[in-house]
Amino acid sequence: MADIELTGLSTVYPNGVRAVDGLDLSITDGEFFALLGPSGCGKTTLLRTIAGLEQSAEGTIVLGEKDVTRVDAGKRGVAMVFQDYALFPHMTVAQNISYPLRVRRASKQAQQDAATSTSAGLGLSELLERRPAQLSGGQQQRVALARAITMSAEVLLLDEPLSNLDARLRLEARTFLKRLQRDLGLTTVFVTHDQAEALALADRIAVMAEGRIRQLGTPKEVFQRPADTFVANFIGSTPMNLLTGTYRDGLVEVAGTRLAPPGDLTLTDGTPVVAGIRPEYLHPASDGITGTVSIVENLGVTSLVTLECPGEVLVGLTVPEQDEPAVGTTMTAAPAKGRLLVYDGETNQLV
Ligand code: ADP
Ligand code: MG
């Protein structure tokens, strides 16, 4: 197993696109690490650069003790599972799984043993003689994982491995992947554009934008205290309320009211700020932001409530068992204690 140490890493495509831009990152041995970001932010490029499938223009990649920056892809001790699984269509499942051993000229017996043992753990034993076209998306994904495991790599790189599965299967596969990673203890970098997936799976998350890391932290840190308004907007099943306001006398003036930030902020009076309130933490209150309930969406256990206020539209999530407000009624709501986030209106950074 191995740590991954990236220093000043940049990858530039021949057309001049700087897809990875001066990135520093340390991933710990055995960690389940998620790279999260919108489409086009450089996630796949970063993974391919670590794997050696793209050459970095600047910086270094160290895996374990070894600087692999200029080492060939095949010699890095890295296994990558691609978004489309990239199985060999003309080979059986067994041949696909044992392929890495065949390349290394392992004995027929060793190849067979690997296919048998790896497939058992992944529920593929019955499918060994099938070809990829005869498998479901979930089964293909497991074959791709099995093939990656047969490589006995130190580092497993997964590029959006769940994105081709339907919603229900995706949840199952997610739990399965978490268990597999824990059992194998492989250093794993998991790429996704789905924040829920990253929050659910990862020990730590790096949120990327434009080839750089915007925030690095545990799922809890990234969810509770997004470092800037980009991350705040990106993380969460329902996007965070971001309201423009002004800081004055220790309070945040916003949407026709004044809210108390948690702790003291070192801002001068009159500073433009953005108030961040997660829908999960916006609750009915006697004092706070007053508006008219315009939409109520039933989500099963909770409801999503849209509140139209002077110059702003807010959304809140009811808590289980809470009566949902009627459309057209006036409602006052405020962030739960300690849950107001204040961002600098100019830099968009958390204050
Ligand atoms: P993500 O995986 O986060 O969606 P990518 O790493 O695929 O992002 O792409 C990052 C940026 O690099 C994008 O602007 C994309 O258009 C560009 N890009 C990706 N692959 C190539 C390529 N082979 N040649 C030129 N530009 C590319
Ligand atoms: Mg990608």
mmCIF file of C-alpha atoms and ligand atoms in Angstrom:
data_model
loop_
_atom_site.group_PDB
_atom_site.id
_atom_site.type_symbol
_atom_site.label_atom_id
_atom_site.label_comp_id
_atom_site.label_asym_id
_atom_site.label_seq_id
_atom_site.Cartn_x
_atom_site.Cartn_y
_atom_site.Cartn_z
ATOM 1 C CA MET A 1 0.000 0.000 0.000
ATOM 2 C CA ALA A 2 1.162 3.541 -0.491
ATOM 3 C CA ASP A 3 0.747 7.204 0.232
ATOM 4 C CA ILE A 4 0.202 9.513 -2.725
ATOM 5 C CA GLU A 5 2.093 12.789 -2.674
ATOM 6 C CA LEU A 6 1.421 15.340 -5.402
ATOM 7 C CA THR A 7 3.481 18.521 -5.454
ATOM 8 C CA GLY A 8 2.923 21.467 -7.784
ATOM 9 C CA LEU A 9 1.311 19.147 -10.293
ATOM 10 C CA SER A 10 0.123 20.586 -13.613
ATOM 11 C CA THR A 11 -1.145 18.810 -16.707
ATOM 12 C CA VAL A 12 -1.473 20.797 -19.897
ATOM 13 C CA TYR A 13 -3.083 19.379 -23.058
ATOM 14 C CA PRO A 14 -1.533 20.105 -26.463
ATOM 15 C CA ASN A 15 -4.356 22.591 -27.152
ATOM 16 C CA GLY A 16 -3.162 24.646 -24.172
ATOM 17 C CA VAL A 17 -5.900 23.637 -21.704
ATOM 18 C CA ARG A 18 -4.373 23.571 -18.232
ATOM 19 C CA ALA A 19 -6.629 20.813 -16.859
ATOM 20 C CA VAL A 20 -4.625 20.360 -13.642
ATOM 21 C CA ASP A 21 -3.136 23.570 -12.375
ATOM 22 C CA GLY A 22 -0.377 23.575 -9.747
ATOM 23 C CA LEU A 23 -2.002 21.079 -7.445
ATOM 24 C CA ASP A 24 -0.623 19.965 -4.051
ATOM 25 C CA LEU A 25 -2.198 16.955 -2.386
ATOM 26 C CA SER A 26 -1.261 14.273 0.144
ATOM 27 C CA ILE A 27 -3.345 11.123 0.316
ATOM 28 C CA THR A 28 -2.649 8.723 3.163
ATOM 29 C CA ASP A 29 -1.937 5.022 2.889
ATOM 30 C CA GLY A 30 -5.217 3.086 3.007
ATOM 31 C CA GLU A 31 -7.362 6.182 2.699
ATOM 32 C CA PHE A 32 -10.611 6.320 0.712
ATOM 33 C CA PHE A 33 -10.216 9.707 -0.918
ATOM 34 C CA ALA A 34 -12.827 11.416 -3.100
ATOM 35 C CA LEU A 35 -12.124 13.964 -5.813
ATOM 36 C CA LEU A 36 -15.308 15.929 -6.250
ATOM 37 C CA GLY A 37 -16.131 18.661 -8.709
ATOM 38 C CA PRO A 38 -18.290 19.703 -11.627
ATOM 39 C CA SER A 39 -17.822 18.279 -15.096
ATOM 40 C CA GLY A 40 -14.700 19.642 -16.780
ATOM 41 C CA CYS A 41 -12.866 20.637 -13.583
ATOM 42 C CA GLY A 42 -9.995 18.214 -14.262
ATOM 43 C CA LYS A 43 -10.856 15.117 -12.205
ATOM 44 C CA THR A 44 -10.251 12.559 -14.951
ATOM 45 C CA THR A 45 -7.088 14.326 -16.069
ATOM 46 C CA LEU A 46 -5.725 14.271 -12.523
ATOM 47 C CA LEU A 47 -6.469 10.552 -12.195
ATOM 48 C CA ARG A 48 -4.906 9.789 -15.584
ATOM 49 C CA THR A 49 -1.850 11.836 -14.608
ATOM 50 C CA ILE A 50 -1.431 9.847 -11.380
ATOM 51 C CA ALA A 51 -1.805 6.636 -13.412
ATOM 52 C CA GLY A 52 0.789 7.811 -15.932
ATOM 53 C CA LEU A 53 -1.665 7.928 -18.854
ATOM 54 C CA GLU A 54 -1.059 11.672 -19.194
ATOM 55 C CA GLN A 55 2.316 13.293 -18.688
ATOM 56 C CA SER A 56 2.469 16.071 -16.126
ATOM 57 C CA ALA A 57 3.994 19.301 -17.419
ATOM 58 C CA GLU A 58 5.179 20.369 -13.971
ATOM 59 C CA GLY A 59 5.465 18.961 -10.486
ATOM 60 C CA THR A 60 6.048 15.547 -8.983
ATOM 61 C CA ILE A 61 4.085 12.400 -8.168
ATOM 62 C CA VAL A 62 5.399 10.220 -5.355
ATOM 63 C CA LEU A 63 3.738 6.876 -4.620
ATOM 64 C CA GLY A 64 4.936 5.293 -1.408
ATOM 65 C CA GLU A 65 8.662 6.008 -1.353
ATOM 66 C CA LYS A 66 9.026 6.244 -5.105
ATOM 67 C CA ASP A 67 9.020 9.268 -7.380
ATOM 68 C CA VAL A 68 7.022 7.972 -10.354
ATOM 69 C CA THR A 69 6.650 11.275 -12.207
ATOM 70 C CA ARG A 70 8.497 9.923 -15.257
ATOM 71 C CA VAL A 71 7.800 6.218 -14.729
ATOM 72 C CA ASP A 72 5.726 4.334 -17.339
ATOM 73 C CA ALA A 73 2.062 3.741 -16.520
ATOM 74 C CA GLY A 74 2.496 -0.027 -16.319
ATOM 75 C CA LYS A 75 5.243 0.251 -13.714
ATOM 76 C CA ARG A 76 3.585 2.594 -11.221
ATOM 77 C CA GLY A 77 1.722 -0.005 -9.165
ATOM 78 C CA VAL A 78 -1.541 1.752 -9.921
ATOM 79 C CA ALA A 79 -4.823 0.221 -11.109
ATOM 80 C CA MET A 80 -7.436 2.393 -12.744
ATOM 81 C CA VAL A 81 -11.104 1.648 -13.347
ATOM 82 C CA PHE A 82 -12.454 3.828 -16.147
ATOM 83 C CA GLN A 83 -15.858 5.426 -16.272
ATOM 84 C CA ASP A 84 -16.958 3.123 -19.105
ATOM 85 C CA TYR A 85 -15.187 0.104 -17.483
ATOM 86 C CA ALA A 86 -13.163 -0.515 -20.684
ATOM 87 C CA LEU A 87 -13.570 -4.304 -20.564
ATOM 88 C CA PHE A 88 -12.222 -6.376 -23.448
ATOM 89 C CA PRO A 89 -15.387 -7.306 -25.348
ATOM 90 C CA HIS A 90 -13.941 -10.420 -26.998
ATOM 91 C CA MET A 91 -12.738 -11.931 -23.713
ATOM 92 C CA THR A 92 -14.794 -13.820 -21.152
ATOM 93 C CA VAL A 93 -15.250 -12.483 -17.636
ATOM 94 C CA ALA A 94 -12.568 -14.905 -16.399
ATOM 95 C CA GLN A 95 -10.136 -13.754 -19.093
ATOM 96 C CA ASN A 96 -10.854 -10.113 -18.345
ATOM 97 C CA ILE A 97 -10.225 -10.623 -14.633
ATOM 98 C CA SER A 98 -6.999 -12.574 -15.101
ATOM 99 C CA TYR A 99 -5.709 -10.339 -17.890
ATOM 100 C CA PRO A 100 -3.190 -8.439 -15.713
ATOM 101 C CA LEU A 101 -1.612 -11.800 -14.795
ATOM 102 C CA ARG A 102 -1.520 -12.919 -18.406
ATOM 103 C CA VAL A 103 0.363 -9.740 -19.309
ATOM 104 C CA ARG A 104 2.882 -10.633 -16.608
ATOM 105 C CA ARG A 105 3.109 -14.135 -18.077
ATOM 106 C CA ALA A 106 1.843 -15.817 -14.922
ATOM 107 C CA SER A 107 1.037 -19.538 -15.229
ATOM 108 C CA LYS A 108 -2.349 -20.674 -16.561
ATOM 109 C CA GLN A 109 -3.066 -22.085 -13.104
ATOM 110 C CA ALA A 110 -2.283 -18.761 -11.386
ATOM 111 C CA GLN A 111 -4.548 -16.965 -13.849
ATOM 112 C CA GLN A 112 -7.369 -19.401 -13.212
ATOM 113 C CA ASP A 113 -6.928 -19.197 -9.436
ATOM 114 C CA ALA A 114 -7.029 -15.406 -9.518
ATOM 115 C CA ALA A 115 -10.209 -15.391 -11.588
ATOM 116 C CA THR A 116 -11.840 -17.891 -9.226
ATOM 117 C CA SER A 117 -10.900 -16.208 -5.955
ATOM 118 C CA THR A 118 -11.494 -12.594 -6.999
ATOM 119 C CA SER A 119 -14.796 -13.356 -8.686
ATOM 120 C CA ALA A 120 -16.125 -15.155 -5.603
ATOM 121 C CA GLY A 121 -15.762 -12.080 -3.404
ATOM 122 C CA LEU A 122 -17.469 -9.940 -6.038
ATOM 123 C CA GLY A 123 -20.399 -12.273 -6.711
ATOM 124 C CA LEU A 124 -19.199 -13.083 -10.228
ATOM 125 C CA SER A 125 -18.563 -16.837 -9.877
ATOM 126 C CA GLU A 126 -21.564 -17.795 -11.998
ATOM 127 C CA LEU A 127 -20.617 -15.400 -14.775
ATOM 128 C CA LEU A 128 -17.023 -16.379 -15.530
ATOM 129 C CA GLU A 129 -17.725 -17.737 -19.025
ATOM 130 C CA ARG A 130 -19.888 -14.816 -20.160
ATOM 131 C CA ARG A 131 -18.728 -11.934 -22.300
ATOM 132 C CA PRO A 132 -19.142 -8.273 -21.236
ATOM 133 C CA ALA A 133 -22.064 -7.753 -23.640
ATOM 134 C CA GLN A 134 -24.009 -10.411 -21.723
ATOM 135 C CA LEU A 135 -23.684 -8.569 -18.403
ATOM 136 C CA SER A 136 -25.668 -5.807 -16.718
ATOM 137 C CA GLY A 137 -24.006 -2.466 -15.979
ATOM 138 C CA GLY A 138 -23.504 -3.411 -12.336
ATOM 139 C CA GLN A 139 -21.923 -6.733 -13.284
ATOM 140 C CA GLN A 140 -19.602 -5.060 -15.788
ATOM 141 C CA GLN A 141 -18.533 -2.648 -13.105
ATOM 142 C CA ARG A 142 -17.688 -5.508 -10.761
ATOM 143 C CA VAL A 143 -15.646 -7.216 -13.496
ATOM 144 C CA ALA A 144 -13.713 -3.978 -14.019
ATOM 145 C CA LEU A 145 -13.090 -3.807 -10.270
ATOM 146 C CA ALA A 146 -12.063 -7.464 -10.165
ATOM 147 C CA ARG A 147 -9.589 -6.865 -12.988
ATOM 148 C CA ALA A 148 -8.161 -3.881 -11.110
ATOM 149 C CA ILE A 149 -7.804 -5.990 -7.958
ATOM 150 C CA THR A 150 -5.994 -8.755 -9.871
ATOM 151 C CA MET A 151 -3.305 -6.213 -10.678
ATOM 152 C CA SER A 152 -2.360 -6.289 -6.971
ATOM 153 C CA ALA A 153 -1.745 -2.576 -7.245
ATOM 154 C CA GLU A 154 -0.959 -0.396 -4.278
ATOM 155 C CA VAL A 155 -3.251 2.344 -5.440
ATOM 156 C CA LEU A 156 -6.734 2.035 -6.888
ATOM 157 C CA LEU A 157 -8.033 4.890 -9.039
ATOM 158 C CA LEU A 158 -11.759 4.900 -9.774
ATOM 159 C CA ASP A 159 -13.171 7.331 -12.325
ATOM 160 C CA GLU A 160 -16.899 7.824 -11.649
ATOM 161 C CA PRO A 161 -17.362 4.064 -11.258
ATOM 162 C CA LEU A 162 -21.024 4.348 -10.270
ATOM 163 C CA SER A 163 -22.220 6.885 -12.806
ATOM 164 C CA ASN A 164 -23.434 4.334 -15.380
ATOM 165 C CA LEU A 165 -25.667 2.511 -12.908
ATOM 166 C CA ASP A 166 -29.311 3.292 -12.255
ATOM 167 C CA ALA A 167 -30.222 4.961 -8.970
ATOM 168 C CA ARG A 168 -31.041 1.864 -6.932
ATOM 169 C CA LEU A 169 -28.093 -0.162 -8.136
ATOM 170 C CA ARG A 170 -25.859 2.825 -7.509
ATOM 171 C CA LEU A 171 -26.724 2.775 -3.811
ATOM 172 C CA GLU A 172 -26.046 -0.950 -3.578
ATOM 173 C CA ALA A 173 -22.774 -0.629 -5.464
ATOM 174 C CA ARG A 174 -21.750 2.257 -3.211
ATOM 175 C CA THR A 175 -22.111 0.190 -0.051
ATOM 176 C CA PHE A 176 -20.376 -2.700 -1.759
ATOM 177 C CA LEU A 177 -17.463 -0.497 -2.794
ATOM 178 C CA LYS A 178 -17.072 0.876 0.705
ATOM 179 C CA ARG A 179 -16.898 -2.645 2.134
ATOM 180 C CA LEU A 180 -14.456 -3.809 -0.529
ATOM 181 C CA GLN A 181 -12.144 -0.879 0.067
ATOM 182 C CA ARG A 182 -12.201 -1.428 3.818
ATOM 183 C CA ASP A 183 -11.487 -5.144 3.449
ATOM 184 C CA LEU A 184 -8.624 -4.630 0.998
ATOM 185 C CA GLY A 185 -7.263 -1.526 2.724
ATOM 186 C CA LEU A 186 -6.244 -0.149 -0.677
ATOM 187 C CA THR A 187 -5.346 3.508 -1.035
ATOM 188 C CA THR A 188 -8.271 4.568 -3.210
ATOM 189 C CA VAL A 189 -8.936 7.745 -5.141
ATOM 190 C CA PHE A 190 -12.560 7.923 -6.140
ATOM 191 C CA VAL A 191 -13.667 10.514 -8.674
ATOM 192 C CA THR A 192 -17.233 11.750 -8.729
ATOM 193 C CA HIS A 193 -19.315 14.760 -9.658
ATOM 194 C CA ASP A 194 -21.953 13.583 -7.173
ATOM 195 C CA GLN A 195 -21.510 15.265 -3.817
ATOM 196 C CA ALA A 196 -23.769 12.746 -2.026
ATOM 197 C CA GLU A 197 -21.535 9.899 -3.196
ATOM 198 C CA ALA A 198 -18.404 11.682 -1.993
ATOM 199 C CA LEU A 199 -19.927 12.514 1.391
ATOM 200 C CA ALA A 200 -21.134 8.947 1.880
ATOM 201 C CA LEU A 201 -17.960 7.136 0.879
ATOM 202 C CA ALA A 202 -14.875 9.154 1.536
ATOM 203 C CA ASP A 203 -12.565 9.536 4.504
ATOM 204 C CA ARG A 204 -11.629 12.895 2.998
ATOM 205 C CA ILE A 205 -12.783 14.944 0.046
ATOM 206 C CA ALA A 206 -11.027 17.418 -2.218
ATOM 207 C CA VAL A 207 -13.458 19.750 -3.958
ATOM 208 C CA MET A 208 -12.005 20.791 -7.319
ATOM 209 C CA ALA A 209 -12.716 23.650 -9.677
ATOM 210 C CA GLU A 210 -10.733 24.658 -12.730
ATOM 211 C CA GLY A 211 -7.870 22.271 -12.094
ATOM 212 C CA ARG A 212 -7.330 23.347 -8.499
ATOM 213 C CA ILE A 213 -8.454 22.264 -5.070
ATOM 214 C CA ARG A 214 -10.927 24.624 -3.466
ATOM 215 C CA GLN A 215 -11.295 22.741 -0.218
ATOM 216 C CA LEU A 216 -9.843 19.662 1.401
ATOM 217 C CA GLY A 217 -11.421 18.064 4.434
ATOM 218 C CA THR A 218 -13.549 15.345 5.947
ATOM 219 C CA PRO A 219 -17.107 15.041 4.615
ATOM 220 C CA LYS A 220 -18.311 16.660 7.822
ATOM 221 C CA GLU A 221 -15.961 19.639 7.526
ATOM 222 C CA VAL A 222 -16.809 20.222 3.891
ATOM 223 C CA PHE A 223 -20.535 19.929 4.538
ATOM 224 C CA GLN A 224 -20.655 22.007 7.732
ATOM 225 C CA ARG A 225 -18.114 24.671 6.830
ATOM 226 C CA PRO A 226 -17.670 25.083 3.086
ATOM 227 C CA ALA A 227 -14.584 27.242 2.568
ATOM 228 C CA ASP A 228 -16.112 29.460 -0.116
ATOM 229 C CA THR A 229 -19.416 30.110 -1.832
ATOM 230 C CA PHE A 230 -18.543 27.804 -4.742
ATOM 231 C CA VAL A 231 -18.142 24.831 -2.397
ATOM 232 C CA ALA A 232 -21.167 25.972 -0.393
ATOM 233 C CA ASN A 233 -23.274 25.924 -3.514
ATOM 234 C CA PHE A 234 -21.889 22.607 -4.740
ATOM 235 C CA ILE A 235 -22.163 20.516 -1.560
ATOM 236 C CA GLY A 236 -25.546 19.414 -0.217
ATOM 237 C CA SER A 237 -28.528 17.617 -1.752
ATOM 238 C CA THR A 238 -30.368 20.931 -1.724
ATOM 239 C CA PRO A 239 -28.123 23.885 -2.520
ATOM 240 C CA MET A 240 -27.328 26.242 0.317
ATOM 241 C CA ASN A 241 -29.186 29.537 0.643
ATOM 242 C CA LEU A 242 -26.679 32.281 -0.184
ATOM 243 C CA LEU A 243 -28.066 35.723 0.603
ATOM 244 C CA THR A 244 -26.322 39.010 -0.028
ATOM 245 C CA GLY A 245 -26.133 41.280 2.984
ATOM 246 C CA THR A 246 -24.042 43.704 4.988
ATOM 247 C CA TYR A 247 -22.109 43.328 8.223
ATOM 248 C CA ARG A 248 -22.889 45.951 10.875
ATOM 249 C CA ASP A 249 -22.580 46.151 14.668
ATOM 250 C CA GLY A 250 -21.691 42.482 14.996
ATOM 251 C CA LEU A 251 -24.750 41.404 13.014
ATOM 252 C CA VAL A 252 -25.495 40.376 9.441
ATOM 253 C CA GLU A 253 -28.183 42.488 7.796
ATOM 254 C CA VAL A 254 -29.937 40.272 5.289
ATOM 255 C CA ALA A 255 -33.415 39.820 3.733
ATOM 256 C CA GLY A 256 -34.947 42.560 5.848
ATOM 257 C CA THR A 257 -33.645 41.300 9.175
ATOM 258 C CA ARG A 258 -30.486 41.023 11.258
ATOM 259 C CA LEU A 259 -28.944 37.673 12.124
ATOM 260 C CA ALA A 260 -26.283 36.969 14.729
ATOM 261 C CA PRO A 261 -23.242 35.112 13.394
ATOM 262 C CA PRO A 262 -21.693 32.461 15.620
ATOM 263 C CA GLY A 263 -18.665 33.951 17.368
ATOM 264 C CA ASP A 264 -17.019 37.302 16.760
ATOM 265 C CA LEU A 265 -16.206 38.300 13.220
ATOM 266 C CA THR A 266 -13.363 40.698 12.552
ATOM 267 C CA LEU A 267 -15.123 42.672 9.863
ATOM 268 C CA THR A 268 -15.521 46.424 9.590
ATOM 269 C CA ASP A 269 -19.028 47.848 9.567
ATOM 270 C CA GLY A 270 -20.507 48.116 6.104
ATOM 271 C CA THR A 271 -18.583 45.135 4.656
ATOM 272 C CA PRO A 272 -20.629 43.318 2.010
ATOM 273 C CA VAL A 273 -21.151 39.689 3.009
ATOM 274 C CA VAL A 274 -22.961 36.610 1.799
ATOM 275 C CA ALA A 275 -24.958 34.747 4.430
ATOM 276 C CA GLY A 276 -25.013 30.989 3.956
ATOM 277 C CA ILE A 277 -27.817 28.942 5.498
ATOM 278 C CA ARG A 278 -28.273 25.250 4.742
ATOM 279 C CA PRO A 279 -31.910 24.343 4.051
ATOM 280 C CA GLU A 280 -31.551 21.607 6.680
ATOM 281 C CA TYR A 281 -30.747 24.279 9.285
ATOM 282 C CA LEU A 282 -33.404 26.844 8.401
ATOM 283 C CA HIS A 283 -36.179 26.413 10.932
ATOM 284 C CA PRO A 284 -39.377 28.279 11.886
ATOM 285 C CA ALA A 285 -38.575 30.903 14.524
ATOM 286 C CA SER A 286 -40.242 33.778 16.345
ATOM 287 C CA ASP A 287 -37.572 36.145 15.096
ATOM 288 C CA GLY A 288 -35.785 35.998 11.748
ATOM 289 C CA ILE A 289 -36.412 36.211 8.020
ATOM 290 C CA THR A 290 -40.082 36.682 7.208
ATOM 291 C CA GLY A 291 -41.610 35.747 3.890
ATOM 292 C CA THR A 292 -44.469 34.072 2.103
ATOM 293 C CA VAL A 293 -44.539 30.325 1.557
ATOM 294 C CA SER A 294 -44.783 29.903 -2.218
ATOM 295 C CA ILE A 295 -44.059 26.200 -2.850
ATOM 296 C CA VAL A 296 -44.119 23.101 -0.660
ATOM 297 C CA GLU A 297 -42.577 19.922 -2.117
ATOM 298 C CA ASN A 298 -43.170 16.643 -0.340
ATOM 299 C CA LEU A 299 -39.959 14.586 -0.222
ATOM 300 C CA GLY A 300 -41.371 11.712 1.795
ATOM 301 C CA VAL A 301 -40.214 12.198 5.367
ATOM 302 C CA THR A 302 -39.501 15.908 5.000
ATOM 303 C CA SER A 303 -40.774 18.705 2.773
ATOM 304 C CA LEU A 304 -38.930 21.375 0.871
ATOM 305 C CA VAL A 305 -40.420 24.789 1.553
ATOM 306 C CA THR A 306 -39.797 27.812 -0.650
ATOM 307 C CA LEU A 307 -40.068 31.135 1.126
ATOM 308 C CA GLU A 308 -40.298 34.386 -0.847
ATOM 309 C CA CYS A 309 -38.765 37.261 1.106
ATOM 310 C CA PRO A 310 -37.935 40.873 0.249
ATOM 311 C CA GLY A 311 -35.342 40.546 -2.536
ATOM 312 C CA GLU A 312 -34.544 36.897 -1.794
ATOM 313 C CA VAL A 313 -35.913 33.406 -2.220
ATOM 314 C CA LEU A 314 -35.034 30.904 0.501
ATOM 315 C CA VAL A 315 -35.529 27.177 0.769
ATOM 316 C CA GLY A 316 -35.887 25.223 3.966
ATOM 317 C CA LEU A 317 -36.342 21.569 4.777
ATOM 318 C CA THR A 318 -38.872 20.614 7.430
ATOM 319 C CA VAL A 319 -37.715 18.171 10.079
ATOM 320 C CA PRO A 320 -39.499 14.786 10.301
ATOM 321 C CA GLU A 321 -42.915 15.033 12.010
ATOM 322 C CA GLN A 322 -42.965 18.819 11.615
ATOM 323 C CA ASP A 323 -46.252 20.128 10.207
ATOM 324 C CA GLU A 324 -45.623 21.601 6.801
ATOM 325 C CA PRO A 325 -46.686 25.212 6.299
ATOM 326 C CA ALA A 326 -49.538 26.022 3.915
ATOM 327 C CA VAL A 327 -48.820 27.762 0.633
ATOM 328 C CA GLY A 328 -49.633 31.469 0.837
ATOM 329 C CA THR A 329 -49.071 31.789 4.583
ATOM 330 C CA THR A 330 -46.524 34.111 6.143
ATOM 331 C CA MET A 331 -43.654 32.421 7.878
ATOM 332 C CA THR A 332 -40.617 33.507 9.856
ATOM 333 C CA ALA A 333 -37.519 31.330 9.813
ATOM 334 C CA ALA A 334 -33.979 31.553 11.148
ATOM 335 C CA PRO A 335 -30.803 29.460 11.008
ATOM 336 C CA ALA A 336 -30.350 26.971 13.831
ATOM 337 C CA LYS A 337 -27.958 28.079 16.574
ATOM 338 C CA GLY A 338 -24.394 28.347 15.304
ATOM 339 C CA ARG A 339 -25.386 27.452 11.744
ATOM 340 C CA LEU A 340 -25.124 30.813 10.011
ATOM 341 C CA LEU A 341 -22.092 30.905 7.698
ATOM 342 C CA VAL A 342 -20.703 34.288 6.722
ATOM 343 C CA TYR A 343 -18.723 34.752 3.500
ATOM 344 C CA ASP A 344 -16.825 37.855 2.462
ATOM 345 C CA GLY A 345 -18.890 39.498 -0.275
ATOM 346 C CA GLU A 346 -15.821 40.268 -2.376
ATOM 347 C CA THR A 347 -13.544 37.238 -1.972
ATOM 348 C CA ASN A 348 -16.387 34.747 -1.404
ATOM 349 C CA GLN A 349 -14.245 33.135 1.298
ATOM 350 C CA LEU A 350 -15.631 31.955 4.633
ATOM 351 C CA VAL A 351 -14.980 34.640 7.264
HETATM 352 P P1 ADP B 1 -13.632 16.095 -15.506
HETATM 353 O O1 ADP B 1 -13.184 14.669 -15.460
HETATM 354 O O2 ADP B 1 -13.595 16.784 -14.189
HETATM 355 O O3 ADP B 1 -14.960 16.252 -16.164
HETATM 356 P P2 ADP B 1 -11.512 16.418 -17.466
HETATM 357 O O4 ADP B 1 -10.253 16.069 -16.774
HETATM 358 O O5 ADP B 1 -12.101 15.398 -18.380
HETATM 359 O O6 ADP B 1 -12.587 16.919 -16.399
HETATM 360 O O7 ADP B 1 -11.285 17.739 -18.328
HETATM 361 C C1 ADP B 1 -10.649 18.884 -17.784
HETATM 362 C C2 ADP B 1 -10.458 19.920 -18.886
HETATM 363 O O8 ADP B 1 -9.534 19.426 -19.844
HETATM 364 C C3 ADP B 1 -11.706 20.263 -19.667
HETATM 365 O O9 ADP B 1 -11.666 21.615 -19.985
HETATM 366 C C4 ADP B 1 -11.610 19.400 -20.881
HETATM 367 O O10 ADP B 1 -12.285 19.979 -21.964
HETATM 368 C C5 ADP B 1 -10.118 19.364 -21.124
HETATM 369 N N1 ADP B 1 -9.677 18.117 -21.763
HETATM 370 C C6 ADP B 1 -9.902 16.862 -21.336
HETATM 371 N N2 ADP B 1 -9.308 15.948 -22.132
HETATM 372 C C7 ADP B 1 -8.680 16.653 -23.095
HETATM 373 C C8 ADP B 1 -7.874 16.275 -24.241
HETATM 374 N N3 ADP B 1 -7.590 15.008 -24.510
HETATM 375 N N4 ADP B 1 -7.415 17.299 -25.008
HETATM 376 C C9 ADP B 1 -7.670 18.585 -24.722
HETATM 377 N N5 ADP B 1 -8.403 18.991 -23.667
HETATM 378 C C10 ADP B 1 -8.914 18.052 -22.869
HETATM 379 MG MG MG B 2 -14.224 12.891 -15.989
#
